[in-house]
Short mmCIF file of C-alpha atoms and ligand atoms in Angstrom, two decimals:
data_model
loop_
_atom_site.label_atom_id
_atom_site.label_comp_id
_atom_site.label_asym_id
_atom_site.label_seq_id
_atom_site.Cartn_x
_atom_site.Cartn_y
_atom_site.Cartn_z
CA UNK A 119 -32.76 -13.78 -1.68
CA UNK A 120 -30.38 -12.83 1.18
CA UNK A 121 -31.24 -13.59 4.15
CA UNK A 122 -31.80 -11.07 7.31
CA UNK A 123 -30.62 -13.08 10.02
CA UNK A 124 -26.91 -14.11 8.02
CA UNK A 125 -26.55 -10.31 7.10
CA UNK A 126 -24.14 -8.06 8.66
CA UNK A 127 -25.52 -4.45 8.79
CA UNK A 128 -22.25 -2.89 10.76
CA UNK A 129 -22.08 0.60 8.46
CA UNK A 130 -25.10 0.26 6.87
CA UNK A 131 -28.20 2.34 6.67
CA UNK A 132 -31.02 -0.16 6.71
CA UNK A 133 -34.37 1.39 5.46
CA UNK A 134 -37.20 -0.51 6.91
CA UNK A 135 -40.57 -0.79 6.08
CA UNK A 136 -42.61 -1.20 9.31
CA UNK A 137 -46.35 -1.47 10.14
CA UNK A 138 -46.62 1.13 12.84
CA UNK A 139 -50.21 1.99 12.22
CA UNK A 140 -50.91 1.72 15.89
CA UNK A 141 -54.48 3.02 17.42
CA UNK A 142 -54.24 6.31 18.67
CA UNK A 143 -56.50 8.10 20.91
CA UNK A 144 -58.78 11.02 18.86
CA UNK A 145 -58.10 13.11 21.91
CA UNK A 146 -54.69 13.02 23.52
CA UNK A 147 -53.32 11.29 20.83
CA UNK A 148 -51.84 8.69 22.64
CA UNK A 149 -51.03 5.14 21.67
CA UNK A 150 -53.83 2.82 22.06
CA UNK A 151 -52.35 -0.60 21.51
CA UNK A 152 -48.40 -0.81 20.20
CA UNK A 153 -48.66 -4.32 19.59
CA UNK A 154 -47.66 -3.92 15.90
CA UNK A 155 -44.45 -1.18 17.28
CA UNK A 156 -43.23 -4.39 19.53
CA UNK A 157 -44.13 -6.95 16.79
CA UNK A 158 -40.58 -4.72 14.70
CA UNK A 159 -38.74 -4.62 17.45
CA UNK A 160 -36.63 -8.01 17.12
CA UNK A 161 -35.38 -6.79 13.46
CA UNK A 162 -34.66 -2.93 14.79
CA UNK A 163 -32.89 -4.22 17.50
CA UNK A 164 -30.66 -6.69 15.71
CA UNK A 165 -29.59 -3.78 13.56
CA UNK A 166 -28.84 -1.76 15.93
CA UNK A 167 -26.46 -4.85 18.11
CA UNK A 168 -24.93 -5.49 14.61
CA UNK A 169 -23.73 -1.59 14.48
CA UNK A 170 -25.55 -0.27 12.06
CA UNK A 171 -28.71 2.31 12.16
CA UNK A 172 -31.82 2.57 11.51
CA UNK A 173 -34.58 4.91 9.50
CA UNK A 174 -37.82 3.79 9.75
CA UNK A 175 -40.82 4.28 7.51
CA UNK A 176 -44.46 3.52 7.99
CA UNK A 177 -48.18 4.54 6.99
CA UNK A 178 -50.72 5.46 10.10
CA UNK A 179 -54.19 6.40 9.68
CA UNK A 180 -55.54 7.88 6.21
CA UNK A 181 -54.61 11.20 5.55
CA UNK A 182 -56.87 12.37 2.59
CA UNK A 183 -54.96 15.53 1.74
CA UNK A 184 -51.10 15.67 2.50
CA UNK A 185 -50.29 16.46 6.01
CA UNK A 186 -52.56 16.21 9.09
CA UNK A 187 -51.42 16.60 12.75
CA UNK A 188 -53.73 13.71 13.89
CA UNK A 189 -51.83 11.35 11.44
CA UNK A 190 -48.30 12.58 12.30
CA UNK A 191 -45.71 9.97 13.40
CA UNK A 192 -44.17 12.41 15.76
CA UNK A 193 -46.55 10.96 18.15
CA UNK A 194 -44.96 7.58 18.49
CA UNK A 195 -41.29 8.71 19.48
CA UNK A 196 -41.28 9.16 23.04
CA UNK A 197 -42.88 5.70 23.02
CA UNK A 198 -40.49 4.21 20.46
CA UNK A 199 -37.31 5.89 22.04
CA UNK A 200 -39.06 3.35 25.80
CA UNK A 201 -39.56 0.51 23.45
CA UNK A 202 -36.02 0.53 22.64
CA UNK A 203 -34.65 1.72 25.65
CA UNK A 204 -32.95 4.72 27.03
CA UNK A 205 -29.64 4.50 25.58
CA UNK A 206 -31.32 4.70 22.11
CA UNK A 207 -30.90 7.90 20.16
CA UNK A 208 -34.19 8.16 17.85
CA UNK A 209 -34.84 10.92 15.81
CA UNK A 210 -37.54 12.40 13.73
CA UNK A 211 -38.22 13.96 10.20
CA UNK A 212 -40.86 15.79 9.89
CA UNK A 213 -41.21 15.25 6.01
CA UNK A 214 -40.03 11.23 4.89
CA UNK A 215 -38.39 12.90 2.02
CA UNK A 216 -36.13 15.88 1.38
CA UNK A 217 -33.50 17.61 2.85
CA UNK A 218 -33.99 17.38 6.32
CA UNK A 219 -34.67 13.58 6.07
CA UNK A 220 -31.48 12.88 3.64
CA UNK A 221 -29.21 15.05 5.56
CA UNK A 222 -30.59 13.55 9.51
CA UNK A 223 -30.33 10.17 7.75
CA UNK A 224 -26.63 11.04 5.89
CA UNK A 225 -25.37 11.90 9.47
CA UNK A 226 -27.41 8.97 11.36
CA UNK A 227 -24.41 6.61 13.19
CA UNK A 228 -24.28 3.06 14.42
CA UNK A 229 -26.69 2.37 16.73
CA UNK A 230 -28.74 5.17 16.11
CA UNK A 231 -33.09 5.40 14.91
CA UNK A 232 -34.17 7.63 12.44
CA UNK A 233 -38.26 7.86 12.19
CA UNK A 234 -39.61 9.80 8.85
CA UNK A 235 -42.88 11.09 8.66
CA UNK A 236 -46.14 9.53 7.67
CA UNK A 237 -45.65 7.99 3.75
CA UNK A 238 -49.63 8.75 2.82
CA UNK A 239 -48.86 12.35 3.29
CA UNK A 240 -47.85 11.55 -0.02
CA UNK A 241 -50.42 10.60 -2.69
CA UNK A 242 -47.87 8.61 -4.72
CA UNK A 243 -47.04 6.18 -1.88
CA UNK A 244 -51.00 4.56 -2.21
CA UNK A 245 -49.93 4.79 -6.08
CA UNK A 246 -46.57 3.15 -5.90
CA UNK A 247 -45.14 5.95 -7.70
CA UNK A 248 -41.68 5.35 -9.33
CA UNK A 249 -40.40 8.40 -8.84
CA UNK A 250 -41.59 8.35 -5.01
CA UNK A 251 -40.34 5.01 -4.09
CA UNK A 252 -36.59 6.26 -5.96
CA UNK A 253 -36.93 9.39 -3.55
CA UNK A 254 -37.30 6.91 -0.31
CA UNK A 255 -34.93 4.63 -1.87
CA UNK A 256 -31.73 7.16 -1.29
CA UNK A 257 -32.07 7.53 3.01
CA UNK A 258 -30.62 3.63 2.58
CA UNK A 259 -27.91 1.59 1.83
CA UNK A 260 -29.96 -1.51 2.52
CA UNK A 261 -34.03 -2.26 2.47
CA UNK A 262 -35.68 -4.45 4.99
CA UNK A 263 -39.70 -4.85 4.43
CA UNK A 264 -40.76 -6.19 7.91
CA UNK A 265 -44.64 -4.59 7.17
CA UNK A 266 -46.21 -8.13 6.57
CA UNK A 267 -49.91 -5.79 7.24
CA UNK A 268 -49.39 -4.03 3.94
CA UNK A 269 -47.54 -6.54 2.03
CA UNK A 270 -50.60 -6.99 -0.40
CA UNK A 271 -50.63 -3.51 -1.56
CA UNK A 272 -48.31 -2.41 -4.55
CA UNK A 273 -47.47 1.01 -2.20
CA UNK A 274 -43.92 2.93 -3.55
CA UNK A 275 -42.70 1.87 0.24
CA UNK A 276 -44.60 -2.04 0.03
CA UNK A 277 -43.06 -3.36 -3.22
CA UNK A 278 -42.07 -0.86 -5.81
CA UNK A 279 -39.04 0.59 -3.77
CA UNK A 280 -37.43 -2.93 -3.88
CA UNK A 281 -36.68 -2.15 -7.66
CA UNK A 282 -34.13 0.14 -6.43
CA UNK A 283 -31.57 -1.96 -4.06
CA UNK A 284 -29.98 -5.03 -5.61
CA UNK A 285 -30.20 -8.67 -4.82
CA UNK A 286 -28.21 -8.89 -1.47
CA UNK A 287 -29.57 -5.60 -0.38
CA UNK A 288 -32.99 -5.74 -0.38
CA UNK A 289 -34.56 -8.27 2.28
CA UNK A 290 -37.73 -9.42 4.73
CA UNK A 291 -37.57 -8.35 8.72
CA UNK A 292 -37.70 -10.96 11.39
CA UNK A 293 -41.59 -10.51 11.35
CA UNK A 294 -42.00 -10.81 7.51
CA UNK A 295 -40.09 -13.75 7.56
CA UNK A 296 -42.61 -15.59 10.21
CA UNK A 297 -45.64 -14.15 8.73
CA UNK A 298 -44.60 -15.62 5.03
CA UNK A 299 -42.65 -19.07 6.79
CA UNK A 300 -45.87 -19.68 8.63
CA UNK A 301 -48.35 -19.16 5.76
CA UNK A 302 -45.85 -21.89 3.37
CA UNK A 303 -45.56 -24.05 5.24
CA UNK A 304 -49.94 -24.15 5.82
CA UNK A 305 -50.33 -23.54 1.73
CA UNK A 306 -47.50 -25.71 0.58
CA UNK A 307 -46.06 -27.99 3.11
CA UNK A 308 -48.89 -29.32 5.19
CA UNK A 309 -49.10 -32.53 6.90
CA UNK A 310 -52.06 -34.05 6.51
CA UNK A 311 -54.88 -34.15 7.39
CA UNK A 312 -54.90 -30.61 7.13
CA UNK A 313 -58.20 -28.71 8.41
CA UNK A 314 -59.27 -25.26 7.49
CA UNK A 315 -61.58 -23.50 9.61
CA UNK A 316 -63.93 -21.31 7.90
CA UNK A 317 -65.65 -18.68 9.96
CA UNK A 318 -67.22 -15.10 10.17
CA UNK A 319 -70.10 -13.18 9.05
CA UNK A 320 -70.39 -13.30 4.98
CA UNK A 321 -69.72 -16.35 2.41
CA UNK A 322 -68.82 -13.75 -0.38
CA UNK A 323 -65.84 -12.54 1.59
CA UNK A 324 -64.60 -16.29 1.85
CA UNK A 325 -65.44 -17.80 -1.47
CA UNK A 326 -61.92 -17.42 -2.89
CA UNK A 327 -60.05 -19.18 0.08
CA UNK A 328 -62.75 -21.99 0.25
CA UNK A 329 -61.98 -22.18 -3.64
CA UNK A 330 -58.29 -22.42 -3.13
CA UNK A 331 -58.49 -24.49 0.30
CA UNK A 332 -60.44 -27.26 -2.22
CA UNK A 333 -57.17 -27.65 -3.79
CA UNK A 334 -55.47 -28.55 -0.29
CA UNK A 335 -57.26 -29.39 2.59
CA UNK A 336 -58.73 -32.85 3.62
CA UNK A 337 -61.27 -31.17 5.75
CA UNK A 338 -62.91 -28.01 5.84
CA UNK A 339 -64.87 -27.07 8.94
CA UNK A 340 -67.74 -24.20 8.28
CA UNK A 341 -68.63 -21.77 10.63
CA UNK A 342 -70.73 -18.66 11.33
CA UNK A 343 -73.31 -16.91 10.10
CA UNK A 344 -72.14 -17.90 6.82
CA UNK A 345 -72.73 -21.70 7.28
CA UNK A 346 -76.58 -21.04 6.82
CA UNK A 347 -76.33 -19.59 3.32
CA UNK A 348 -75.00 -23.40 2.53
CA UNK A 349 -77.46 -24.99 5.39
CA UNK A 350 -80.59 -23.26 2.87
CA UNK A 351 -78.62 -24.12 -0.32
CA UNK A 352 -79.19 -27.43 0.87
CA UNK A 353 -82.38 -27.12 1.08
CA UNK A 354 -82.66 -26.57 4.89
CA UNK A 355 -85.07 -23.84 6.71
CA UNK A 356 -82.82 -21.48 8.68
CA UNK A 357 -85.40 -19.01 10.12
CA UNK A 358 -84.03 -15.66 10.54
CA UNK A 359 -80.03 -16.58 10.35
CA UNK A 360 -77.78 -14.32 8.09
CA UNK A 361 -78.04 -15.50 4.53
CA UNK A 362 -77.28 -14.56 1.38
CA UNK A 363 -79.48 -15.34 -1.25
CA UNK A 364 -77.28 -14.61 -4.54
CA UNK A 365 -74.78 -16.83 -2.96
CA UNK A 366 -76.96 -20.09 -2.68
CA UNK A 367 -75.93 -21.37 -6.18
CA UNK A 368 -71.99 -20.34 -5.06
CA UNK A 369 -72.60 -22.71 -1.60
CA UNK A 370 -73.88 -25.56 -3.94
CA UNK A 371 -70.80 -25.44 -6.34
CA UNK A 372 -68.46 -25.47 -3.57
CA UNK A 373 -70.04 -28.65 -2.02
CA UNK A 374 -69.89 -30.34 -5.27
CA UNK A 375 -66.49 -29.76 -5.56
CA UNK A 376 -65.68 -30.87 -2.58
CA UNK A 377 -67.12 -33.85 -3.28
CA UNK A 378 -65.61 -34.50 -6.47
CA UNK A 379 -62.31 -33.94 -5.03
CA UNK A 380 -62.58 -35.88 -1.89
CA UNK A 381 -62.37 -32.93 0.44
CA UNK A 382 -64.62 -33.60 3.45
CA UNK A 383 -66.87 -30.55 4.30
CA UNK A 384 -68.36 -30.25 7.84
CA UNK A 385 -70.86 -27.96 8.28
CA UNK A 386 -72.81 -27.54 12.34
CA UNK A 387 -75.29 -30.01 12.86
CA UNK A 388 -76.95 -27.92 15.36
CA UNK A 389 -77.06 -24.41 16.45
CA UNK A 390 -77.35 -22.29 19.22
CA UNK A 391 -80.49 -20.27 18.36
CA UNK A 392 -81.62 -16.95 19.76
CA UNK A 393 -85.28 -14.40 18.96
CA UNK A 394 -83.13 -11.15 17.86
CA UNK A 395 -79.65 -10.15 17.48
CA UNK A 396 -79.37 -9.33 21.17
CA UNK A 397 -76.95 -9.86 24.03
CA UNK A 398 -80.17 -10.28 26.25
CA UNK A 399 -81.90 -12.40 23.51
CA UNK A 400 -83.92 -15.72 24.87
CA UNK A 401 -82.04 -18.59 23.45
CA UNK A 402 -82.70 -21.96 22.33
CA UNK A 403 -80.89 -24.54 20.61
CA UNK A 404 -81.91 -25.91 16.94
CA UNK A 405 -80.93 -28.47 14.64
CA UNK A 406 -79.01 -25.56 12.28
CA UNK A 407 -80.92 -27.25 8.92
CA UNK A 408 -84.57 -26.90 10.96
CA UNK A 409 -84.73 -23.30 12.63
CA UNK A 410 -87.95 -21.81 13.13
CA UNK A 411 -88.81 -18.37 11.81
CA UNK A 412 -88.67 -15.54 14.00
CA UNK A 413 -85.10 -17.37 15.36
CA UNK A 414 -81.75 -16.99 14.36
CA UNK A 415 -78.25 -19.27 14.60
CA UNK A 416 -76.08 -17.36 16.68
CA UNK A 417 -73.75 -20.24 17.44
CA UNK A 418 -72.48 -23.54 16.84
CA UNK A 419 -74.53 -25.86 19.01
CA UNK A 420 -73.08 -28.76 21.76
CA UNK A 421 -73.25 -31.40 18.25
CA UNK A 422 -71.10 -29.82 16.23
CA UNK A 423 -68.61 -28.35 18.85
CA UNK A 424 -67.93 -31.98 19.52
CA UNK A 425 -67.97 -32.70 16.05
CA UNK A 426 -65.85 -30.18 14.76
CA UNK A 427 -63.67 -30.89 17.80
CA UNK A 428 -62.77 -34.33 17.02
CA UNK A 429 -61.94 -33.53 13.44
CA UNK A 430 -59.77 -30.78 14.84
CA UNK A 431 -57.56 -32.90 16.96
CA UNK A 432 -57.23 -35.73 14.52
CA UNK A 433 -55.52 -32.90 12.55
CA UNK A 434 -51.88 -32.22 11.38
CA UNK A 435 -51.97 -28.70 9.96
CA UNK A 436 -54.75 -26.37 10.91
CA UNK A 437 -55.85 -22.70 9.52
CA UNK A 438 -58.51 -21.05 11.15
CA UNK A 439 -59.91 -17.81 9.87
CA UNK A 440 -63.07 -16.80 11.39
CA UNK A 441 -65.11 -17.41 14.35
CA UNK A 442 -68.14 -19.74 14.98
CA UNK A 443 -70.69 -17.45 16.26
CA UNK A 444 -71.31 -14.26 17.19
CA UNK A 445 -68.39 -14.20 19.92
CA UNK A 446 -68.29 -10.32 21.03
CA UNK A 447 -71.62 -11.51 23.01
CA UNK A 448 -70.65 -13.59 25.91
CA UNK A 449 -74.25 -15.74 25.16
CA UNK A 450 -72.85 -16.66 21.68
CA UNK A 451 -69.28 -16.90 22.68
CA UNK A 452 -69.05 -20.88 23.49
CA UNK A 453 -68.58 -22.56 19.92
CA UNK A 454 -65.65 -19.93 19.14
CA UNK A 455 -64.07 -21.16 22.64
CA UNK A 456 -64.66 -24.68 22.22
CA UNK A 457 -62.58 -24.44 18.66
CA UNK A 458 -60.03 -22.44 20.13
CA UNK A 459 -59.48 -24.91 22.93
CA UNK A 460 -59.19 -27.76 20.67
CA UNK A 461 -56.86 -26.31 18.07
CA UNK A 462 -54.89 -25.68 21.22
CA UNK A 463 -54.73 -28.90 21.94
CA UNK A 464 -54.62 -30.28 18.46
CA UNK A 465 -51.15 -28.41 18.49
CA UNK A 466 -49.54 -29.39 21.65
CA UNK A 467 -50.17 -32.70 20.46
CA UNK A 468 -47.59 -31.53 17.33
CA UNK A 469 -50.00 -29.86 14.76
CA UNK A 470 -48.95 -26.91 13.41
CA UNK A 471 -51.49 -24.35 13.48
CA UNK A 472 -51.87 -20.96 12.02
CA UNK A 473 -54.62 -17.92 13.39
CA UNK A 474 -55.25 -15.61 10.75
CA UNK A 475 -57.51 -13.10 9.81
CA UNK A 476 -59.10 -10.02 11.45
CA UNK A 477 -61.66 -11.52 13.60
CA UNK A 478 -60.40 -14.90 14.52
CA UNK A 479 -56.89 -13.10 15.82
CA UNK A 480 -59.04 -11.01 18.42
CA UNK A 481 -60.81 -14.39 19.17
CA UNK A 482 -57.82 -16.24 20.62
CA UNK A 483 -56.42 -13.34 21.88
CA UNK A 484 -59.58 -12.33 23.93
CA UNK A 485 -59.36 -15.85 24.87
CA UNK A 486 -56.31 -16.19 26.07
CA UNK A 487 -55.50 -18.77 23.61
CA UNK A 488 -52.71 -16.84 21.56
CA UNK A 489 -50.06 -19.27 23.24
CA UNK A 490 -51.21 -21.90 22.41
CA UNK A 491 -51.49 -21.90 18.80
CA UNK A 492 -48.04 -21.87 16.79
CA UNK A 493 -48.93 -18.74 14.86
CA UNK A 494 -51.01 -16.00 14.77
CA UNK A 495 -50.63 -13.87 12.04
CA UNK A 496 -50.36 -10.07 12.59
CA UNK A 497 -51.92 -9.04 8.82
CA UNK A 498 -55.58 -9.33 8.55
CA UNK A 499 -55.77 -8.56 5.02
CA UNK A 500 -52.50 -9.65 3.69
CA UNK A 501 -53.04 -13.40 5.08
CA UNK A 502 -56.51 -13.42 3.59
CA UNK A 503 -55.50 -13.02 0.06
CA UNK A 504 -52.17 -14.85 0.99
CA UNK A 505 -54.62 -17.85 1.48
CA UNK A 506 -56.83 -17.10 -1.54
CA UNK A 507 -53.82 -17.96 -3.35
CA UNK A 508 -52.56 -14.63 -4.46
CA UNK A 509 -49.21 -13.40 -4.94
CA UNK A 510 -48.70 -10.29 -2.70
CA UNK A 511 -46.60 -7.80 -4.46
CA UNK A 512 -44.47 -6.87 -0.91
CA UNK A 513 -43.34 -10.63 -1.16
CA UNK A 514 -42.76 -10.81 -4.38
CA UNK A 515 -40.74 -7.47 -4.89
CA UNK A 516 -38.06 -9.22 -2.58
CA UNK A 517 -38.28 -12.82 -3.44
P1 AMP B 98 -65.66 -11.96 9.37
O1 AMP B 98 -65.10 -10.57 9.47
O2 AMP B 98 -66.28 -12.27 8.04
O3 AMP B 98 -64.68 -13.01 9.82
O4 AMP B 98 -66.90 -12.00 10.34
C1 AMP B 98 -66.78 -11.80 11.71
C2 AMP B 98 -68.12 -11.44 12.26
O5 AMP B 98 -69.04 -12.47 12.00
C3 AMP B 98 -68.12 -11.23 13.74
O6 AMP B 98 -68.41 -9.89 14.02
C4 AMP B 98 -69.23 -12.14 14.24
O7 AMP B 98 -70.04 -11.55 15.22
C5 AMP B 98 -70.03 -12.40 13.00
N1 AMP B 98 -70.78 -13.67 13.09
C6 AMP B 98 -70.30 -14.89 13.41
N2 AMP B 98 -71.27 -15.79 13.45
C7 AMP B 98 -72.43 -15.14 13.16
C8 AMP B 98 -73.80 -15.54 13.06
N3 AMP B 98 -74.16 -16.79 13.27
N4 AMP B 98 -74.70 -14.60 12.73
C9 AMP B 98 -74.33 -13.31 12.54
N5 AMP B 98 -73.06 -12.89 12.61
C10 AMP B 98 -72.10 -13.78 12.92
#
């Protein structure tokens, strides 16, 4: 695997891959948040200083049927062309493929950004068409996949295109790198103890990470609305809290397992308890195995924040996907807070800690606590089933 940092690109035509399925705005059609356009910038940019140029591709939205305006990349020039600064010549094709892409691309020079048109206009990108991802596979001389978001999809741009550039020409962005350095060195070289944090809503979305973090972690912390589906497995009385009942036998298996393989699980001894799924709800606070009916665990109680707290900072290598409670209300916001500030400190005292996963990721950075953690990954789903110990075909195409 070459490496994109030691390669030279003076001359070359890099194709990249990049996540620029920003937000836009259903009216004006402006950009919303460009947080994943800046996240590319570092491997456009270095590129560009090396001499060579540029042709980006990316999805945005989901076009059902071939082209729609709403879902055109033509609306994120003018604010690529500012990202990169003035001096930067970017330029668009309206189609990602034929003529007028090959021949703008053919005629692109050094220093120079070339930004193709949406890649779901195409059916055959979602179906990692061969023929599709040989088409795309021409505008380059070299392909860079810095699109860690889509890196478990087997799309023609994601994975199958990489069939088409040799070893030495086919590599990860700056962003790619971190995303799949980051998530090694949590799955494979962790220092122990290593903690996973185990939040959010459902227990059937995170059975196959608990399943794989058995095989890893020393301790896994269990937050939520899902930790009452294991609280009534146990045999506890959780009033009205989220549960799922078909998952009660699932809950039991995974504490005997952890059990059998010495992997300490810590589930909230209390809970911060509320009379409906309101921001204006009257609140209460509960032991979380002993809730009365007509009540509901919205949070982690003051028990188990200090609980899960200490475990935290006695930690080497954390993951945290999910948060503790039901943080978008400010009333059931605390536990989530309380985490966030002690993997904080759990890494300034040296841990290495990793943020990843839809929910948690707008956590810390609502909080204010993105700084402070050593990584938060940018791909919700990609991480997920990075951590549930699959191989993502966008990592493996390359590698
Ligand atoms: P997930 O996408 O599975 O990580 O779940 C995130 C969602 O779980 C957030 O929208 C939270 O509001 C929700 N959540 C967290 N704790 C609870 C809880 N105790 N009861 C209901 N929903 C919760």
């Amino acid at each position: 695997m070459s490496t994109f940092s030691q390669h030279n690109f003076a001359g070359q035509k890099a194709l990249i891959r990049v996540d620029f399925n920003v937000p836009l705005d259903k009216q004006t059609q402006a950009i919303t948040d460009d947080n994943r356009m800046r996240a590319a910038l570092p491997t456009i940019k270095k590129i560009l200083a090396d001499g060579g140029s540029v042709i980006l591709m990316s999805h945005l939205g989901r076009p059902k049927e071939g082209p729609e305006a709403k879902y055109s990349l033509k609306h994120l020039v003018s604010h690529l062309q500012q990202l990169l600064g003035g001096d930067t010549k970017v330029f668009f094709a309206d189609d990602c493929i034929g003529e007028q892409a090959y021949l703008t691309a053919s005629m692109l020079k050094g220093g120079e950004v070339l930004l193709l048109e949406n890649l779901r206009f195409y059916k055959e990108e979602e179906k990692g068409d061969r023929g599709f991802a040989e088409k795309l596979s021409k505008l380059g001389d070299v392909y860079v996949n810095d699109a860690f978001g889509t890196a478990h999809r087997a799309h023609a741009s994601t994975a199958i295109i990489a069939d088409y550039f040799e070893a030495g020409k086919k590599m990860f962005g700056l962003l790619m790198e971190g995303e799949v350095s980051a998530a090694e060195k949590v799955l494979h070289k962790s220092d122990r103890p290593f903690t996973a944090i185990i939040g959010g809503a459902k227990v059937s979305d995170k059975i196959l990470i608990l399943e794989n973090l058995l095989e890893r972690a020393t301790d896994i912390i269990i937050g939520g609305g899902m930790a009452y589906t294991f609280m009534k497995a146990m045999g506890g009385q959780i009033g009205n809290s989220l549960c799922e009942e078909d998952r009660l036998e699932t809950a039991r298996d995974i504490i005997a397992k952890a059990e059998a393989k010495g992997v300490c699980i810590h589930l909230p001894g209390d809970s911060l308890i509320a009379d409906k799924f309101d921001a204006a709800a009257n609140t209460s606070s509960a032991p979380s195995n002993a809730i009365p009916d007509g009540w509901m665990g919205l949070d982690i109680g003051p028990i188990a924040c200090d609980e899960f707290a200490k475990v935290i900072k006695a930690s080497k290598t954390i993951l945290w996907n999910g948060p503790m409670g039901v943080f978008e209300m400010q009333k059931f916001q605390h536990g989530t807070k309380v985490i966030a500030t002690a993997v904080a400190e759990a890494t300034e005292a040296g841990a290495f800690s990793l943020v990843g996963g839809g929910d948690s990721v707008a956590a810390v950075n609502q909080f204010g606590f993105a700084e402070k953690v050593s990584y938060v990954s940018t791909g919700g789903g990609a991480m997920l089933e990075y951590f549930e110990g699959k191989v993502l075909p966008g990592i493996a195409a390359i590698k």
